[in-house]
């Protein structure tokens, strides 16, 4: 067995840090904390946590910049953005800059723990996965399920972890249509799906921008109106 998983909390409200830390430690996680964006970025780069809970409004550097810089440095640690309820735009922006998930404040500890667990489990499964080799998806797109790399006409495509997982999941069953709820459950590992299905749409859009020649007229990830998404058949 591996040692404890480490969660880094980057949040300037001490009362939130304290209660989240208490709950995480009770669940068996090791916890690191940072109270501003710069300290959070340094802690993320040096401490190599297994997951980051990242507030948006932080002193010195906002959460989005912390996440963006991590991704620019090629760090794929799962990031869950903590955002205030009314800031709908934040959710979308967070996903666009490479966060894996978001949770709105005020959140229930039960929901937060479920998200943390789901995101860490996903990463561990991916690291341990022993799926067979590279899969050519046709159209010049290659998905290597051993190295988790995607290339298009031989050129590497930089995907976030979630974008990769969504692509690999859909490509494993060409022609099969999955609803947003199916995808939330199977790719995002959520047992309960509320109104977060929009996350799927945002991730599909990001993915199309990266792998399609013309994202407005996709040839890989297609929409079945009123039903969901599917990977183009052979
Ligand atoms: Ca804050």
CSV table of C-alpha atoms and ligand atoms in Angstrom, one decimal:
chain,number,residue,atom,x,y,z
A,1,UNK,CA,0.0,0.0,0.0
A,2,UNK,CA,1.0,3.6,-0.6
A,3,UNK,CA,1.4,6.1,2.2
A,4,UNK,CA,-1.1,8.8,3.0
A,5,UNK,CA,-2.3,11.0,0.2
A,6,UNK,CA,-1.5,14.6,0.7
A,7,UNK,CA,-4.0,17.4,0.1
A,8,UNK,CA,-2.9,21.0,-0.2
A,9,UNK,CA,-5.5,23.6,0.9
A,10,UNK,CA,-4.9,27.1,-0.5
A,11,UNK,CA,-7.4,29.4,1.1
A,12,UNK,CA,-7.1,32.6,3.0
A,13,UNK,CA,-10.1,32.1,5.3
A,14,UNK,CA,-8.7,30.4,8.4
A,15,UNK,CA,-12.0,29.1,9.6
A,16,UNK,CA,-12.5,27.2,6.3
A,17,UNK,CA,-9.0,25.9,6.3
A,18,UNK,CA,-9.4,24.6,9.9
A,19,UNK,CA,-12.6,22.7,9.3
A,20,UNK,CA,-11.5,21.3,6.0
A,21,UNK,CA,-8.2,20.2,7.5
A,22,UNK,CA,-10.0,18.6,10.4
A,23,UNK,CA,-12.2,16.6,8.1
A,24,UNK,CA,-9.5,15.6,5.7
A,25,UNK,CA,-7.2,14.4,8.5
A,26,UNK,CA,-10.1,12.4,10.0
A,27,UNK,CA,-10.4,10.7,6.6
A,28,UNK,CA,-6.8,9.8,6.7
A,29,UNK,CA,-5.2,12.4,4.5
A,30,UNK,CA,-2.0,14.4,5.2
A,31,UNK,CA,-2.8,18.1,4.9
A,32,UNK,CA,-0.6,21.1,3.9
A,33,UNK,CA,-1.9,24.6,4.0
A,34,UNK,CA,-1.2,27.9,2.3
A,35,UNK,CA,-3.0,31.2,3.0
A,36,UNK,CA,-2.1,33.1,-0.2
A,37,UNK,CA,-1.6,32.4,-3.8
A,38,UNK,CA,2.1,32.7,-4.0
A,39,UNK,CA,2.6,30.5,-1.0
A,40,UNK,CA,0.2,28.0,-2.5
A,41,UNK,CA,2.0,27.9,-5.8
A,42,UNK,CA,5.3,27.3,-4.0
A,43,UNK,CA,3.8,24.6,-1.8
A,44,UNK,CA,2.3,22.9,-4.9
A,45,UNK,CA,5.6,22.9,-6.8
A,46,UNK,CA,7.8,21.8,-3.9
A,47,UNK,CA,5.4,19.6,-1.9
A,48,UNK,CA,4.0,17.7,-4.9
A,49,UNK,CA,0.6,17.1,-3.2
A,50,UNK,CA,-1.9,14.5,-4.5
A,51,UNK,CA,-4.6,17.1,-4.8
A,52,UNK,CA,-5.1,20.8,-4.4
A,53,UNK,CA,-8.2,22.6,-3.0
A,54,UNK,CA,-7.8,26.1,-4.4
A,55,UNK,CA,-9.7,29.2,-3.5
A,56,UNK,CA,-10.2,31.8,-6.2
A,57,UNK,CA,-10.0,35.1,-4.3
A,58,UNK,CA,-6.6,35.0,-2.6
A,59,UNK,CA,-4.0,37.6,-1.5
A,60,UNK,CA,-0.9,38.0,-3.7
A,61,UNK,CA,-2.1,35.8,-6.6
A,62,UNK,CA,-5.6,34.7,-7.5
A,63,UNK,CA,-6.4,31.0,-7.6
A,64,UNK,CA,-6.8,31.0,-11.4
A,65,UNK,CA,-3.3,32.2,-11.9
A,66,UNK,CA,-1.9,29.5,-9.5
A,67,UNK,CA,-3.7,26.8,-11.5
A,68,UNK,CA,-2.7,28.3,-14.9
A,69,UNK,CA,1.0,28.5,-13.9
A,70,UNK,CA,1.0,24.9,-12.6
A,71,UNK,CA,-0.4,23.7,-15.9
A,72,UNK,CA,2.1,25.7,-17.9
A,73,UNK,CA,4.8,24.0,-15.9
A,74,UNK,CA,3.3,20.6,-16.9
A,75,UNK,CA,2.0,19.8,-13.4
A,76,UNK,CA,-1.1,17.7,-13.8
A,77,UNK,CA,-2.1,17.5,-10.1
A,78,UNK,CA,-5.8,17.4,-9.7
A,79,UNK,CA,-7.2,20.8,-8.8
A,80,UNK,CA,-10.6,21.5,-7.2
A,81,UNK,CA,-11.5,25.2,-7.3
A,82,UNK,CA,-13.4,26.5,-4.4
A,83,UNK,CA,-15.7,29.2,-5.7
A,84,UNK,CA,-18.5,31.4,-4.2
A,85,UNK,CA,-22.0,30.4,-5.1
A,86,UNK,CA,-22.9,33.4,-7.2
A,87,UNK,CA,-19.8,33.3,-9.4
A,88,UNK,CA,-21.1,31.1,-12.2
A,89,UNK,CA,-18.5,32.4,-14.6
A,90,UNK,CA,-15.8,31.3,-12.2
A,91,UNK,CA,-16.7,27.6,-12.7
A,92,UNK,CA,-16.3,27.8,-16.4
A,93,UNK,CA,-13.1,29.9,-16.3
A,94,UNK,CA,-11.7,27.4,-13.8
A,95,UNK,CA,-12.3,24.5,-16.0
A,96,UNK,CA,-10.9,26.4,-19.0
A,97,UNK,CA,-7.6,27.1,-17.3
A,98,UNK,CA,-7.2,23.4,-16.4
A,99,UNK,CA,-8.8,22.8,-13.1
A,100,UNK,CA,-10.4,19.4,-12.8
A,101,UNK,CA,-13.4,20.3,-10.8
A,102,UNK,CA,-15.0,23.0,-8.7
A,103,UNK,CA,-17.2,23.2,-5.7
A,104,UNK,CA,-19.3,26.1,-4.6
A,105,UNK,CA,-19.2,27.7,-1.2
A,106,UNK,CA,-20.8,27.1,1.1
A,107,UNK,CA,-20.2,23.4,0.5
A,108,UNK,CA,-21.1,20.5,2.7
A,109,UNK,CA,-18.1,18.6,4.1
A,110,UNK,CA,-19.7,15.4,2.9
A,111,UNK,CA,-19.7,16.6,-0.7
A,112,UNK,CA,-16.2,18.0,-0.5
A,113,UNK,CA,-14.8,14.7,0.9
A,114,UNK,CA,-16.6,12.8,-1.9
A,115,UNK,CA,-15.1,15.1,-4.5
A,116,UNK,CA,-11.6,14.8,-3.0
A,117,UNK,CA,-11.9,11.0,-2.9
A,118,UNK,CA,-13.2,10.8,-6.5
A,119,UNK,CA,-10.4,13.0,-7.9
A,120,UNK,CA,-7.6,11.2,-6.0
A,121,UNK,CA,-9.0,7.8,-6.9
A,122,UNK,CA,-9.2,8.7,-10.5
A,123,UNK,CA,-5.5,9.7,-10.5
A,124,UNK,CA,-4.4,6.6,-8.7
A,125,UNK,CA,-6.4,4.4,-11.1
A,126,UNK,CA,-4.8,6.1,-14.0
A,127,UNK,CA,-1.3,5.6,-12.6
A,128,UNK,CA,-1.9,1.9,-11.9
A,129,UNK,CA,-3.9,1.2,-15.1
A,130,UNK,CA,-2.3,-1.5,-17.2
A,131,UNK,CA,-4.4,-1.1,-20.3
A,132,UNK,CA,-3.0,-2.3,-23.5
A,133,UNK,CA,-0.9,0.0,-25.7
A,134,UNK,CA,-1.7,2.7,-28.1
A,135,UNK,CA,-4.9,3.1,-29.9
A,136,UNK,CA,-5.2,4.8,-33.1
A,137,UNK,CA,-8.5,6.6,-33.2
A,138,UNK,CA,-8.2,7.3,-36.9
A,139,UNK,CA,-8.2,10.7,-38.6
A,140,UNK,CA,-4.6,11.2,-37.6
A,141,UNK,CA,-5.5,11.0,-33.9
A,142,UNK,CA,-3.5,8.6,-31.7
A,143,UNK,CA,-4.3,8.0,-28.0
A,144,UNK,CA,-1.6,6.2,-26.1
A,145,UNK,CA,-3.2,4.6,-23.1
A,146,UNK,CA,0.1,3.6,-21.6
A,147,UNK,CA,1.8,7.0,-21.7
A,148,UNK,CA,-1.5,8.9,-21.6
A,149,UNK,CA,-0.3,10.9,-24.5
A,150,UNK,CA,-2.4,12.1,-27.4
A,151,UNK,CA,-1.0,13.1,-30.7
A,152,UNK,CA,-2.5,14.4,-33.8
A,153,UNK,CA,-0.7,13.7,-37.1
A,154,UNK,CA,2.4,13.0,-35.0
A,155,UNK,CA,2.2,16.2,-33.1
A,156,UNK,CA,1.6,16.0,-29.3
A,157,UNK,CA,-1.6,17.5,-28.0
A,158,UNK,CA,-1.5,18.9,-24.5
A,159,UNK,CA,-4.6,17.8,-22.6
A,160,UNK,CA,-5.6,18.2,-19.0
A,161,UNK,CA,-6.0,14.9,-17.2
A,162,UNK,CA,-9.8,15.2,-17.4
A,163,UNK,CA,-9.8,16.0,-21.0
A,164,UNK,CA,-7.6,13.0,-21.6
A,165,UNK,CA,-9.9,10.7,-19.6
A,166,UNK,CA,-13.0,11.9,-21.4
A,167,UNK,CA,-11.4,11.4,-24.8
A,168,UNK,CA,-10.0,8.0,-23.9
A,169,UNK,CA,-13.4,6.9,-22.5
A,170,UNK,CA,-15.4,8.0,-25.5
A,171,UNK,CA,-12.8,6.6,-28.0
A,172,UNK,CA,-12.9,3.2,-26.3
A,173,UNK,CA,-16.5,2.8,-27.6
A,174,UNK,CA,-16.7,4.4,-31.0
A,175,UNK,CA,-20.3,5.2,-32.0
A,176,UNK,CA,-21.7,4.6,-28.6
A,177,UNK,CA,-23.6,7.7,-27.3
A,178,UNK,CA,-23.2,8.6,-23.7
A,179,UNK,CA,-25.4,11.1,-21.8
A,180,UNK,CA,-23.9,13.8,-19.8
A,181,UNK,CA,-25.0,12.0,-16.7
A,182,UNK,CA,-23.3,8.8,-17.9
A,183,UNK,CA,-20.2,10.8,-18.4
A,184,UNK,CA,-20.3,12.5,-15.0
A,185,UNK,CA,-20.7,9.1,-13.4
A,186,UNK,CA,-18.1,7.2,-15.4
A,187,UNK,CA,-15.5,9.8,-16.2
A,188,UNK,CA,-15.9,12.1,-13.2
A,189,UNK,CA,-16.7,9.3,-10.8
A,190,UNK,CA,-19.6,11.1,-9.3
A,191,UNK,CA,-22.2,9.0,-7.7
A,192,UNK,CA,-24.5,11.8,-7.3
A,193,UNK,CA,-24.9,14.2,-10.2
A,194,UNK,CA,-26.7,17.5,-9.5
A,195,UNK,CA,-26.7,20.3,-11.9
A,196,UNK,CA,-23.0,19.9,-12.7
A,197,UNK,CA,-23.5,18.3,-16.1
A,198,UNK,CA,-22.5,21.7,-17.6
A,199,UNK,CA,-19.0,20.6,-16.7
A,200,UNK,CA,-19.2,18.0,-19.4
A,201,UNK,CA,-20.1,20.5,-22.0
A,202,UNK,CA,-17.2,22.8,-21.1
A,203,UNK,CA,-14.8,19.9,-21.1
A,204,UNK,CA,-16.0,18.7,-24.5
A,205,UNK,CA,-15.7,22.2,-25.9
A,206,UNK,CA,-12.1,22.5,-24.6
A,207,UNK,CA,-11.2,19.1,-26.0
A,208,UNK,CA,-12.6,20.0,-29.4
A,209,UNK,CA,-10.6,23.1,-29.5
A,210,UNK,CA,-7.5,21.0,-29.0
A,211,UNK,CA,-8.1,18.0,-31.3
A,212,UNK,CA,-10.5,19.1,-34.0
A,213,UNK,CA,-9.4,20.9,-37.2
A,214,UNK,CA,-12.6,22.9,-37.0
A,215,UNK,CA,-14.1,22.8,-33.5
A,216,UNK,CA,-17.4,24.1,-34.8
A,217,UNK,CA,-17.6,21.1,-37.2
A,218,UNK,CA,-16.1,18.3,-35.1
A,219,UNK,CA,-15.1,15.0,-36.7
A,220,UNK,CA,-14.0,13.1,-33.5
A,221,UNK,CA,-16.3,14.0,-30.7
A,222,UNK,CA,-19.8,14.4,-32.0
A,223,UNK,CA,-23.0,15.6,-30.4
A,224,UNK,CA,-26.2,13.5,-30.6
A,225,UNK,CA,-28.7,16.3,-30.0
A,226,UNK,CA,-30.9,15.8,-26.9
A,227,UNK,CA,-28.9,12.7,-25.9
A,228,UNK,CA,-25.2,13.3,-25.4
A,229,UNK,CA,-21.8,12.8,-26.9
A,230,UNK,CA,-20.0,10.0,-28.8
A,231,UNK,CA,-16.8,9.3,-30.6
A,232,UNK,CA,-17.0,9.0,-34.3
A,233,UNK,CA,-17.1,5.4,-35.5
A,234,UNK,CA,-14.5,3.8,-37.8
B,1,LIG,CA1,-10.7,33.9,-0.4
